[in-house]
Amino acid sequence: MISWDQVAIGAAALLFAPIVGALLQGVDRRLTARIQGRRGPPLLQPFYDLFKLLGKEQLIVNRMQIVYAWLHLTFMAATVMMLALGQDSLMLLFVLAFSTLSLVIGGMCVRSPYSRIGSQREILLMVAYEPVLVLMVVGFYLVNHSFSIATIWQADQPLMMRLPLLFVALLAVAAIKLQKSPFDLASSHHAHQEIVKGITIEYSGPGLAVLELAHFYETTLVMALLALFWATNWWIGGALALGAYLFVILLDNACARLTTLWMFKFMWTVVLGLALTNIIWLYLSIQHIL
Amino acid sequence: MSAIAKSPWVVHFNCSSCNGCDIEFLACLTPFYDVERLGILHVGNPKHADVLVVTGSVNHRTARVLKNVYDMIPSPKVVVAMGVCSSSGGIFAEGYNVLGGIDKVIPVDVFVPGCPARPEAMLDGILKAAAILDRKAREGTGVATVSAAKPVINLVPLAADAAPAPAAP
Ligand code: SF4
C-alpha cells in the first residue's frame, strides 16, 4: 500500500532535487571561476540557462531523439524518487542504467559523427563505472543484509566504517557522473571541447533543457548516494557529500581530460581494485576469517 | 530582464578574418575580461547558441557556410559583426573574391567597429546583442529558421556576384 506520506516524500524529492542540483552547479561554476582567477557567473546561472533554453525554438533532427531525452529525464527523476523513498538499491542501479542508456541511444539516433563518438564514449564510461556501483550495492547487502536503502537509514553504524575504500572508489564514479576532468570524455559542461559537447550536439532549445534538467537530478542523486555513507547523522552525511563535491571540483581544475583508454585502465585497475579489496575484506570479516 | 539576456551563449565564426579580431575575441574569455561573469558562454555548436559572432569579411566560399551556421541557430538569435571587416569588408573590401560585410548574406543586429575591435568593445557589443535578444524573445520576432534537416545551400544571387569585379586602380 502506498501511504500519503510516501506520495508527499516522492513529490518533494521530484520538486526539490533539481533545485538543489542547479544550486550545486551554480556553486561549482562560481568556485571553478574563483580557482581560475575569474569572478564567475551568478549563483543562479544554471536556472537562467534552463529557462532560456525552454524558451527557444526546437530544431528537430530526429523526433525519436527528443523521446529519448525525455526518457533520460524520467528515469533519472525516478532514481531520485526511489532513493528518497528508501527503495531497493539494486533496482535503483538498473533504472539509472536505463536512464544513461536512453541518453546513449538518443545520441546514436542522429547521424552526426560527434554525437556518435560522444555516445560511444558514454558507453565506455558506463562499462567503466557500473562494476563499482554494483560492488557498492553488494557492500550495502553485506553490511545490512538487505538491498533496501531504508535499512541503511535505520542502521546504527554508518556505512563509512565498513566501506571506506568503496567510498574512495565512488569519488571517481562521481567525477564521471558529474562530467568532470579527467573523465569528461562524452560531454563536458564548461566551454567546448574536441567533440563539441559530443552527445548533446544535436539537441537544441527545449530538448537541451530536458538534458540539463536531467543533469540537475543526476547531480543531486550522486550527492545523495555519497551522503548515504554516513546516514546515521545527516549533517555529517551532507558534509561528506559536499566535501566530495569540493574534491571533484578541485580534481576537475587540476586535471586535463585524458583518453578513454587511460580512463578505462584506471577504472578497472585502481578504482575497481579499491572497491573489490573493500568487499573481500568485508566478506572475510563477516565470515570471521580475519 | 528575461532569462535569455542573462545567458547569451555565443558561437564564434571566423568568416575570413586576418585572425586579429579572433585573438581579441579569445581575450574576452581570459580571466582578465571573464565573459562568464555575465552569463556568456562560448559554445562550439550553433545549435546551442543564441549569439553568432562573426569576424572577417565574407567571400564567395564562406558565404554558404555562414548562411548555414546562421540557419542552424534556433531563434531567437542575434548576429554581431566584430570588427570593420565583418561590418563592411574593411581593408579587404576591394579584394577580387570579397563580397563585403556579412550583412550581404545574413541580417546583422550589432556592428562593432575597430580593427581589431577591442575586447571592451566586443563585450559591449555582446551585451547590446543580449538586450536585442531579450526584446526579440519578448516580442516573438526572432527570425524563424528553416528546418535544420534541410540546410540552405543555394544562396539568393548576390548583387556582388552579378557585378563585374572592380577594375584594379
Ligand atoms: S577588422 Fe582588422 S583585425 Fe579584424 S579581421 Fe579585419 S583586418 Fe583583421
mmCIF file with all atom_site columns, N, CA, C and O in Angstrom, chain A residues 106-150:
data_model
loop_
_atom_site.group_PDB
_atom_site.id
_atom_site.type_symbol
_atom_site.label_atom_id
_atom_site.label_alt_id
_atom_site.label_comp_id
_atom_site.label_asym_id
_atom_site.label_entity_id
_atom_site.label_seq_id
_atom_site.pdbx_PDB_ins_code
_atom_site.Cartn_x
_atom_site.Cartn_y
_atom_site.Cartn_z
_atom_site.occupancy
_atom_site.B_iso_or_equiv
_atom_site.pdbx_formal_charge
_atom_site.auth_seq_id
_atom_site.auth_comp_id
_atom_site.auth_asym_id
_atom_site.auth_atom_id
_atom_site.pdbx_PDB_model_num
ATOM 1   N N  . GLY A 1 106 ? 19.756 8.128  -27.629 1.00 0.00 ? 106 GLY A N  1
ATOM 2   C CA . GLY A 1 106 ? 19.410 9.444  -28.181 1.00 0.00 ? 106 GLY A CA 1
ATOM 3   C C  . GLY A 1 106 ? 20.567 10.015 -28.992 1.00 0.00 ? 106 GLY A C  1
ATOM 4   O O  . GLY A 1 106 ? 20.374 10.563 -30.075 1.00 0.00 ? 106 GLY A O  1
ATOM 5   N N  . GLY A 1 107 ? 21.776 9.876  -28.463 1.00 0.00 ? 107 GLY A N  1
ATOM 6   C CA . GLY A 1 107 ? 22.936 10.383 -29.184 1.00 0.00 ? 107 GLY A CA 1
ATOM 7   C C  . GLY A 1 107 ? 23.231 9.567  -30.431 1.00 0.00 ? 107 GLY A C  1
ATOM 8   O O  . GLY A 1 107 ? 23.750 10.067 -31.418 1.00 0.00 ? 107 GLY A O  1
ATOM 9   N N  . MET A 1 108 ? 22.850 8.270  -30.391 1.00 0.00 ? 108 MET A N  1
ATOM 10  C CA . MET A 1 108 ? 23.148 7.376  -31.505 1.00 0.00 ? 108 MET A CA 1
ATOM 11  C C  . MET A 1 108 ? 22.161 7.523  -32.650 1.00 0.00 ? 108 MET A C  1
ATOM 12  O O  . MET A 1 108 ? 22.452 7.117  -33.771 1.00 0.00 ? 108 MET A O  1
ATOM 13  N N  . CYS A 1 109 ? 20.957 8.072  -32.363 1.00 0.00 ? 109 CYS A N  1
ATOM 14  C CA . CYS A 1 109 ? 19.933 8.024  -33.411 1.00 0.00 ? 109 CYS A CA 1
ATOM 15  C C  . CYS A 1 109 ? 19.979 9.234  -34.345 1.00 0.00 ? 109 CYS A C  1
ATOM 16  O O  . CYS A 1 109 ? 19.052 9.457  -35.098 1.00 0.00 ? 109 CYS A O  1
ATOM 17  N N  . VAL A 1 110 ? 21.056 9.999  -34.287 1.00 0.00 ? 110 VAL A N  1
ATOM 18  C CA . VAL A 1 110 ? 21.273 11.016 -35.319 1.00 0.00 ? 110 VAL A CA 1
ATOM 19  C C  . VAL A 1 110 ? 22.567 10.674 -36.039 1.00 0.00 ? 110 VAL A C  1
ATOM 20  O O  . VAL A 1 110 ? 23.357 9.881  -35.555 1.00 0.00 ? 110 VAL A O  1
ATOM 21  N N  . ARG A 1 111 ? 22.767 11.340 -37.187 1.00 0.00 ? 111 ARG A N  1
ATOM 22  C CA . ARG A 1 111 ? 23.900 10.910 -37.990 1.00 0.00 ? 111 ARG A CA 1
ATOM 23  C C  . ARG A 1 111 ? 25.176 11.707 -37.729 1.00 0.00 ? 111 ARG A C  1
ATOM 24  O O  . ARG A 1 111 ? 26.177 11.473 -38.385 1.00 0.00 ? 111 ARG A O  1
ATOM 25  N N  . SER A 1 112 ? 25.102 12.655 -36.804 1.00 0.00 ? 112 SER A N  1
ATOM 26  C CA . SER A 1 112 ? 26.299 13.451 -36.531 1.00 0.00 ? 112 SER A CA 1
ATOM 27  C C  . SER A 1 112 ? 27.414 12.585 -35.949 1.00 0.00 ? 112 SER A C  1
ATOM 28  O O  . SER A 1 112 ? 27.211 11.875 -34.970 1.00 0.00 ? 112 SER A O  1
ATOM 29  N N  . PRO A 1 113 ? 28.591 12.616 -36.572 1.00 0.00 ? 113 PRO A N  1
ATOM 30  C CA . PRO A 1 113 ? 29.686 11.799 -36.048 1.00 0.00 ? 113 PRO A CA 1
ATOM 31  C C  . PRO A 1 113 ? 30.083 12.196 -34.633 1.00 0.00 ? 113 PRO A C  1
ATOM 32  O O  . PRO A 1 113 ? 30.447 11.330 -33.832 1.00 0.00 ? 113 PRO A O  1
ATOM 33  N N  . TYR A 1 114 ? 30.002 13.476 -34.303 1.00 0.00 ? 114 TYR A N  1
ATOM 34  C CA . TYR A 1 114 ? 30.368 13.902 -32.958 1.00 0.00 ? 114 TYR A CA 1
ATOM 35  C C  . TYR A 1 114 ? 29.440 13.279 -31.929 1.00 0.00 ? 114 TYR A C  1
ATOM 36  O O  . TYR A 1 114 ? 29.848 12.835 -30.864 1.00 0.00 ? 114 TYR A O  1
ATOM 37  N N  . SER A 1 115 ? 28.161 13.262 -32.282 1.00 0.00 ? 115 SER A N  1
ATOM 38  C CA . SER A 1 115 ? 27.179 12.680 -31.386 1.00 0.00 ? 115 SER A CA 1
ATOM 39  C C  . SER A 1 115 ? 27.456 11.197 -31.176 1.00 0.00 ? 115 SER A C  1
ATOM 40  O O  . SER A 1 115 ? 27.391 10.680 -30.061 1.00 0.00 ? 115 SER A O  1
ATOM 41  N N  . ARG A 1 116 ? 27.797 10.532 -32.271 1.00 0.00 ? 116 ARG A N  1
ATOM 42  C CA . ARG A 1 116 ? 28.095 9.096  -32.179 1.00 0.00 ? 116 ARG A CA 1
ATOM 43  C C  . ARG A 1 116 ? 29.335 8.846  -31.325 1.00 0.00 ? 116 ARG A C  1
ATOM 44  O O  . ARG A 1 116 ? 29.354 7.941  -30.492 1.00 0.00 ? 116 ARG A O  1
ATOM 45  N N  . ILE A 1 117 ? 30.374 9.644  -31.557 1.00 0.00 ? 117 ILE A N  1
ATOM 46  C CA . ILE A 1 117 ? 31.598 9.468  -30.756 1.00 0.00 ? 117 ILE A CA 1
ATOM 47  C C  . ILE A 1 117 ? 31.269 9.687  -29.284 1.00 0.00 ? 117 ILE A C  1
ATOM 48  O O  . ILE A 1 117 ? 31.667 8.910  -28.415 1.00 0.00 ? 117 ILE A O  1
ATOM 49  N N  . GLY A 1 118 ? 30.478 10.753 -29.015 1.00 0.00 ? 118 GLY A N  1
ATOM 50  C CA . GLY A 1 118 ? 30.092 11.025 -27.642 1.00 0.00 ? 118 GLY A CA 1
ATOM 51  C C  . GLY A 1 118 ? 29.353 9.848  -27.034 1.00 0.00 ? 118 GLY A C  1
ATOM 52  O O  . GLY A 1 118 ? 29.623 9.441  -25.900 1.00 0.00 ? 118 GLY A O  1
ATOM 53  N N  . SER A 1 119 ? 28.433 9.250  -27.798 1.00 0.00 ? 119 SER A N  1
ATOM 54  C CA . SER A 1 119 ? 27.660 8.116  -27.285 1.00 0.00 ? 119 SER A CA 1
ATOM 55  C C  . SER A 1 119 ? 28.556 6.925  -27.008 1.00 0.00 ? 119 SER A C  1
ATOM 56  O O  . SER A 1 119 ? 28.417 6.255  -25.987 1.00 0.00 ? 119 SER A O  1
ATOM 57  N N  . GLN A 1 120 ? 29.487 6.679  -27.943 1.00 0.00 ? 120 GLN A N  1
ATOM 58  C CA . GLN A 1 120 ? 30.372 5.536  -27.724 1.00 0.00 ? 120 GLN A CA 1
ATOM 59  C C  . GLN A 1 120 ? 31.215 5.729  -26.472 1.00 0.00 ? 120 GLN A C  1
ATOM 60  O O  . GLN A 1 120 ? 31.419 4.802  -25.699 1.00 0.00 ? 120 GLN A O  1
ATOM 61  N N  . ARG A 1 121 ? 31.658 6.954  -26.271 1.00 0.00 ? 121 ARG A N  1
ATOM 62  C CA . ARG A 1 121 ? 32.451 7.218  -25.069 1.00 0.00 ? 121 ARG A CA 1
ATOM 63  C C  . ARG A 1 121 ? 31.600 7.065  -23.818 1.00 0.00 ? 121 ARG A C  1
ATOM 64  O O  . ARG A 1 121 ? 32.067 6.578  -22.793 1.00 0.00 ? 121 ARG A O  1
ATOM 65  N N  . GLU A 1 122 ? 30.326 7.474  -23.935 1.00 0.00 ? 122 GLU A N  1
ATOM 66  C CA . GLU A 1 122 ? 29.440 7.320  -22.780 1.00 0.00 ? 122 GLU A CA 1
ATOM 67  C C  . GLU A 1 122 ? 29.277 5.840  -22.428 1.00 0.00 ? 122 GLU A C  1
ATOM 68  O O  . GLU A 1 122 ? 29.251 5.469  -21.259 1.00 0.00 ? 122 GLU A O  1
ATOM 69  N N  . ILE A 1 123 ? 29.187 4.997  -23.473 1.00 0.00 ? 123 ILE A N  1
ATOM 70  C CA . ILE A 1 123 ? 29.072 3.563  -23.212 1.00 0.00 ? 123 ILE A CA 1
ATOM 71  C C  . ILE A 1 123 ? 30.317 3.064  -22.489 1.00 0.00 ? 123 ILE A C  1
ATOM 72  O O  . ILE A 1 123 ? 30.241 2.333  -21.502 1.00 0.00 ? 123 ILE A O  1
ATOM 73  N N  . LEU A 1 124 ? 31.496 3.505  -22.971 1.00 0.00 ? 124 LEU A N  1
ATOM 74  C CA . LEU A 1 124 ? 32.742 3.089  -22.328 1.00 0.00 ? 124 LEU A CA 1
ATOM 75  C C  . LEU A 1 124 ? 32.766 3.537  -20.869 1.00 0.00 ? 124 LEU A C  1
ATOM 76  O O  . LEU A 1 124 ? 33.187 2.790  -19.983 1.00 0.00 ? 124 LEU A O  1
ATOM 77  N N  . LEU A 1 125 ? 32.296 4.767  -20.636 1.00 0.00 ? 125 LEU A N  1
ATOM 78  C CA . LEU A 1 125 ? 32.270 5.269  -19.254 1.00 0.00 ? 125 LEU A CA 1
ATOM 79  C C  . LEU A 1 125 ? 31.370 4.387  -18.403 1.00 0.00 ? 125 LEU A C  1
ATOM 80  O O  . LEU A 1 125 ? 31.695 4.043  -17.272 1.00 0.00 ? 125 LEU A O  1
ATOM 81  N N  . MET A 1 126 ? 30.221 4.009  -18.994 1.00 0.00 ? 126 MET A N  1
ATOM 82  C CA . MET A 1 126 ? 29.289 3.150  -18.251 1.00 0.00 ? 126 MET A CA 1
ATOM 83  C C  . MET A 1 126 ? 29.940 1.831  -17.888 1.00 0.00 ? 126 MET A C  1
ATOM 84  O O  . MET A 1 126 ? 29.838 1.356  -16.761 1.00 0.00 ? 126 MET A O  1
ATOM 85  N N  . VAL A 1 127 ? 30.606 1.232  -18.891 1.00 0.00 ? 127 VAL A N  1
ATOM 86  C CA . VAL A 1 127 ? 31.270 -0.049 -18.642 1.00 0.00 ? 127 VAL A CA 1
ATOM 87  C C  . VAL A 1 127 ? 32.326 0.125  -17.559 1.00 0.00 ? 127 VAL A C  1
ATOM 88  O O  . VAL A 1 127 ? 32.581 -0.772 -16.766 1.00 0.00 ? 127 VAL A O  1
ATOM 89  N N  . ALA A 1 128 ? 32.923 1.312  -17.510 1.00 0.00 ? 128 ALA A N  1
ATOM 90  C CA . ALA A 1 128 ? 33.976 1.541  -16.530 1.00 0.00 ? 128 ALA A CA 1
ATOM 91  C C  . ALA A 1 128 ? 33.430 1.714  -15.122 1.00 0.00 ? 128 ALA A C  1
ATOM 92  O O  . ALA A 1 128 ? 34.030 1.250  -14.166 1.00 0.00 ? 128 ALA A O  1
ATOM 93  N N  . TYR A 1 129 ? 32.270 2.396  -14.979 1.00 0.00 ? 129 TYR A N  1
ATOM 94  C CA . TYR A 1 129 ? 31.839 2.670  -13.608 1.00 0.00 ? 129 TYR A CA 1
ATOM 95  C C  . TYR A 1 129 ? 30.755 1.730  -13.082 1.00 0.00 ? 129 TYR A C  1
ATOM 96  O O  . TYR A 1 129 ? 30.594 1.602  -11.871 1.00 0.00 ? 129 TYR A O  1
ATOM 97  N N  . GLU A 1 130 ? 30.031 1.042  -13.965 1.00 0.00 ? 130 GLU A N  1
ATOM 98  C CA . GLU A 1 130 ? 28.944 0.172  -13.467 1.00 0.00 ? 130 GLU A CA 1
ATOM 99  C C  . GLU A 1 130 ? 29.438 -0.892 -12.466 1.00 0.00 ? 130 GLU A C  1
ATOM 100 O O  . GLU A 1 130 ? 28.790 -1.094 -11.447 1.00 0.00 ? 130 GLU A O  1
ATOM 101 N N  . PRO A 1 131 ? 30.588 -1.576 -12.731 1.00 0.00 ? 131 PRO A N  1
ATOM 102 C CA . PRO A 1 131 ? 31.022 -2.590 -11.763 1.00 0.00 ? 131 PRO A CA 1
ATOM 103 C C  . PRO A 1 131 ? 31.218 -2.004 -10.367 1.00 0.00 ? 131 PRO A C  1
ATOM 104 O O  . PRO A 1 131 ? 30.887 -2.667 -9.367  1.00 0.00 ? 131 PRO A O  1
ATOM 105 N N  . VAL A 1 132 ? 31.723 -0.780 -10.297 1.00 0.00 ? 132 VAL A N  1
ATOM 106 C CA . VAL A 1 132 ? 31.935 -0.169 -8.980  1.00 0.00 ? 132 VAL A CA 1
ATOM 107 C C  . VAL A 1 132 ? 30.589 0.040  -8.286  1.00 0.00 ? 132 VAL A C  1
ATOM 108 O O  . VAL A 1 132 ? 30.443 -0.220 -7.085  1.00 0.00 ? 132 VAL A O  1
ATOM 109 N N  . LEU A 1 133 ? 29.588 0.479  -9.078  1.00 0.00 ? 133 LEU A N  1
ATOM 110 C CA . LEU A 1 133 ? 28.265 0.700  -8.481  1.00 0.00 ? 133 LEU A CA 1
ATOM 111 C C  . LEU A 1 133 ? 27.665 -0.626 -8.021  1.00 0.00 ? 133 LEU A C  1
ATOM 112 O O  . LEU A 1 133 ? 27.047 -0.702 -6.954  1.00 0.00 ? 133 LEU A O  1
ATOM 113 N N  . VAL A 1 134 ? 27.869 -1.676 -8.824  1.00 0.00 ? 134 VAL A N  1
ATOM 114 C CA . VAL A 1 134 ? 27.343 -2.986 -8.426  1.00 0.00 ? 134 VAL A CA 1
ATOM 115 C C  . VAL A 1 134 ? 28.010 -3.437 -7.127  1.00 0.00 ? 134 VAL A C  1
ATOM 116 O O  . VAL A 1 134 ? 27.352 -3.915 -6.199  1.00 0.00 ? 134 VAL A O  1
ATOM 117 N N  . LEU A 1 135 ? 29.339 -3.240 -7.047  1.00 0.00 ? 135 LEU A N  1
ATOM 118 C CA . LEU A 1 135 ? 30.043 -3.606 -5.813  1.00 0.00 ? 135 LEU A CA 1
ATOM 119 C C  . LEU A 1 135 ? 29.539 -2.786 -4.636  1.00 0.00 ? 135 LEU A C  1
ATOM 120 O O  . LEU A 1 135 ? 29.479 -3.270 -3.505  1.00 0.00 ? 135 LEU A O  1
ATOM 121 N N  . MET A 1 136 ? 29.154 -1.531 -4.911  1.00 0.00 ? 136 MET A N  1
ATOM 122 C CA . MET A 1 136 ? 28.604 -0.703 -3.842  1.00 0.00 ? 136 MET A CA 1
ATOM 123 C C  . MET A 1 136 ? 27.336 -1.351 -3.286  1.00 0.00 ? 136 MET A C  1
ATOM 124 O O  . MET A 1 136 ? 27.161 -1.458 -2.062  1.00 0.00 ? 136 MET A O  1
ATOM 125 N N  . VAL A 1 137 ? 26.469 -1.812 -4.196  1.00 0.00 ? 137 VAL A N  1
ATOM 126 C CA . VAL A 1 137 ? 25.224 -2.443 -3.749  1.00 0.00 ? 137 VAL A CA 1
ATOM 127 C C  . VAL A 1 137 ? 25.515 -3.736 -3.007  1.00 0.00 ? 137 VAL A C  1
ATOM 128 O O  . VAL A 1 137 ? 24.903 -4.039 -1.981  1.00 0.00 ? 137 VAL A O  1
ATOM 129 N N  . VAL A 1 138 ? 26.519 -4.492 -3.513  1.00 0.00 ? 138 VAL A N  1
ATOM 130 C CA . VAL A 1 138 ? 26.922 -5.711 -2.808  1.00 0.00 ? 138 VAL A CA 1
ATOM 131 C C  . VAL A 1 138 ? 27.379 -5.351 -1.398  1.00 0.00 ? 138 VAL A C  1
ATOM 132 O O  . VAL A 1 138 ? 27.039 -6.026 -0.415  1.00 0.00 ? 138 VAL A O  1
ATOM 133 N N  . GLY A 1 139 ? 28.134 -4.254 -1.303  1.00 0.00 ? 139 GLY A N  1
ATOM 134 C CA . GLY A 1 139 ? 28.598 -3.796 0.007   1.00 0.00 ? 139 GLY A CA 1
ATOM 135 C C  . GLY A 1 139 ? 27.434 -3.469 0.921   1.00 0.00 ? 139 GLY A C  1
ATOM 136 O O  . GLY A 1 139 ? 27.408 -3.879 2.092   1.00 0.00 ? 139 GLY A O  1
ATOM 137 N N  . PHE A 1 140 ? 26.435 -2.776 0.386   1.00 0.00 ? 140 PHE A N  1
ATOM 138 C CA . PHE A 1 140 ? 25.232 -2.461 1.174   1.00 0.00 ? 140 PHE A CA 1
ATOM 139 C C  . PHE A 1 140 ? 24.623 -3.751 1.730   1.00 0.00 ? 140 PHE A C  1
ATOM 140 O O  . PHE A 1 140 ? 24.251 -3.830 2.884   1.00 0.00 ? 140 PHE A O  1
ATOM 141 N N  . TYR A 1 141 ? 24.577 -4.763 0.856   1.00 0.00 ? 141 TYR A N  1
ATOM 142 C CA . TYR A 1 141 ? 23.943 -6.012 1.269   1.00 0.00 ? 141 TYR A CA 1
ATOM 143 C C  . TYR A 1 141 ? 24.755 -6.708 2.360   1.00 0.00 ? 141 TYR A C  1
ATOM 144 O O  . TYR A 1 141 ? 24.212 -7.188 3.354   1.00 0.00 ? 141 TYR A O  1
ATOM 145 N N  . LEU A 1 142 ? 26.066 -6.744 2.171   1.00 0.00 ? 142 LEU A N  1
ATOM 146 C CA . LEU A 1 142 ? 26.911 -7.435 3.146   1.00 0.00 ? 142 LEU A CA 1
ATOM 147 C C  . LEU A 1 142 ? 26.818 -6.773 4.523   1.00 0.00 ? 142 LEU A C  1
ATOM 148 O O  . LEU A 1 142 ? 26.861 -7.434 5.551   1.00 0.00 ? 142 LEU A O  1
ATOM 149 N N  . VAL A 1 143 ? 26.678 -5.445 4.525   1.00 0.00 ? 143 VAL A N  1
ATOM 150 C CA . VAL A 1 143 ? 26.641 -4.739 5.805   1.00 0.00 ? 143 VAL A CA 1
ATOM 151 C C  . VAL A 1 143 ? 25.281 -4.903 6.472   1.00 0.00 ? 143 VAL A C  1
ATOM 152 O O  . VAL A 1 143 ? 25.183 -5.216 7.655   1.00 0.00 ? 143 VAL A O  1
ATOM 153 N N  . ASN A 1 144 ? 24.212 -4.700 5.679   1.00 0.00 ? 144 ASN A N  1
ATOM 154 C CA . ASN A 1 144 ? 22.884 -4.635 6.296   1.00 0.00 ? 144 ASN A CA 1
ATOM 155 C C  . ASN A 1 144 ? 21.981 -5.829 5.996   1.00 0.00 ? 144 ASN A C  1
ATOM 156 O O  . ASN A 1 144 ? 20.846 -5.867 6.427   1.00 0.00 ? 144 ASN A O  1
ATOM 157 N N  . HIS A 1 145 ? 22.459 -6.772 5.220   1.00 0.00 ? 145 HIS A N  1
ATOM 158 C CA . HIS A 1 145 ? 21.674 -7.942 4.836   1.00 0.00 ? 145 HIS A CA 1
ATOM 159 C C  . HIS A 1 145 ? 20.368 -7.579 4.148   1.00 0.00 ? 145 HIS A C  1
ATOM 160 O O  . HIS A 1 145 ? 19.355 -8.233 4.333   1.00 0.00 ? 145 HIS A O  1
ATOM 161 N N  . SER A 1 146 ? 20.406 -6.483 3.405   1.00 0.00 ? 146 SER A N  1
ATOM 162 C CA . SER A 1 146 ? 19.213 -6.084 2.667   1.00 0.00 ? 146 SER A CA 1
ATOM 163 C C  . SER A 1 146 ? 19.638 -5.111 1.572   1.00 0.00 ? 146 SER A C  1
ATOM 164 O O  . SER A 1 146 ? 20.591 -4.341 1.751   1.00 0.00 ? 146 SER A O  1
ATOM 165 N N  . PHE A 1 147 ? 18.943 -5.166 0.446   1.00 0.00 ? 147 PHE A N  1
ATOM 166 C CA . PHE A 1 147 ? 19.230 -4.217 -0.621  1.00 0.00 ? 147 PHE A CA 1
ATOM 167 C C  . PHE A 1 147 ? 18.500 -2.900 -0.410  1.00 0.00 ? 147 PHE A C  1
ATOM 168 O O  . PHE A 1 147 ? 18.749 -1.939 -1.114  1.00 0.00 ? 147 PHE A O  1
ATOM 169 N N  . SER A 1 148 ? 17.594 -2.895 0.540   1.00 0.00 ? 148 SER A N  1
ATOM 170 C CA . SER A 1 148 ? 16.752 -1.708 0.704   1.00 0.00 ? 148 SER A CA 1
ATOM 171 C C  . SER A 1 148 ? 17.546 -0.542 1.288   1.00 0.00 ? 148 SER A C  1
ATOM 172 O O  . SER A 1 148 ? 18.346 -0.708 2.217   1.00 0.00 ? 148 SER A O  1
ATOM 173 N N  . ILE A 1 149 ? 17.322 0.639  0.727   1.00 0.00 ? 149 ILE A N  1
ATOM 174 C CA . ILE A 1 149 ? 18.047 1.813  1.207   1.00 0.00 ? 149 ILE A CA 1
ATOM 175 C C  . ILE A 1 149 ? 17.523 2.239  2.578   1.00 0.00 ? 149 ILE A C  1
ATOM 176 O O  . ILE A 1 149 ? 18.263 2.782  3.395   1.00 0.00 ? 149 ILE A O  1
ATOM 177 N N  . ALA A 1 150 ? 16.245 1.931  2.822   1.00 0.00 ? 150 ALA A N  1
ATOM 178 C CA . ALA A 1 150 ? 15.660 2.318  4.111   1.00 0.00 ? 150 ALA A CA 1
ATOM 179 C C  . ALA A 1 150 ? 16.414 1.676  5.276   1.00 0.00 ? 150 ALA A C  1
ATOM 180 O O  . ALA A 1 150 ? 16.559 2.288  6.339   1.00 0.00 ? 150 ALA A O  1
#
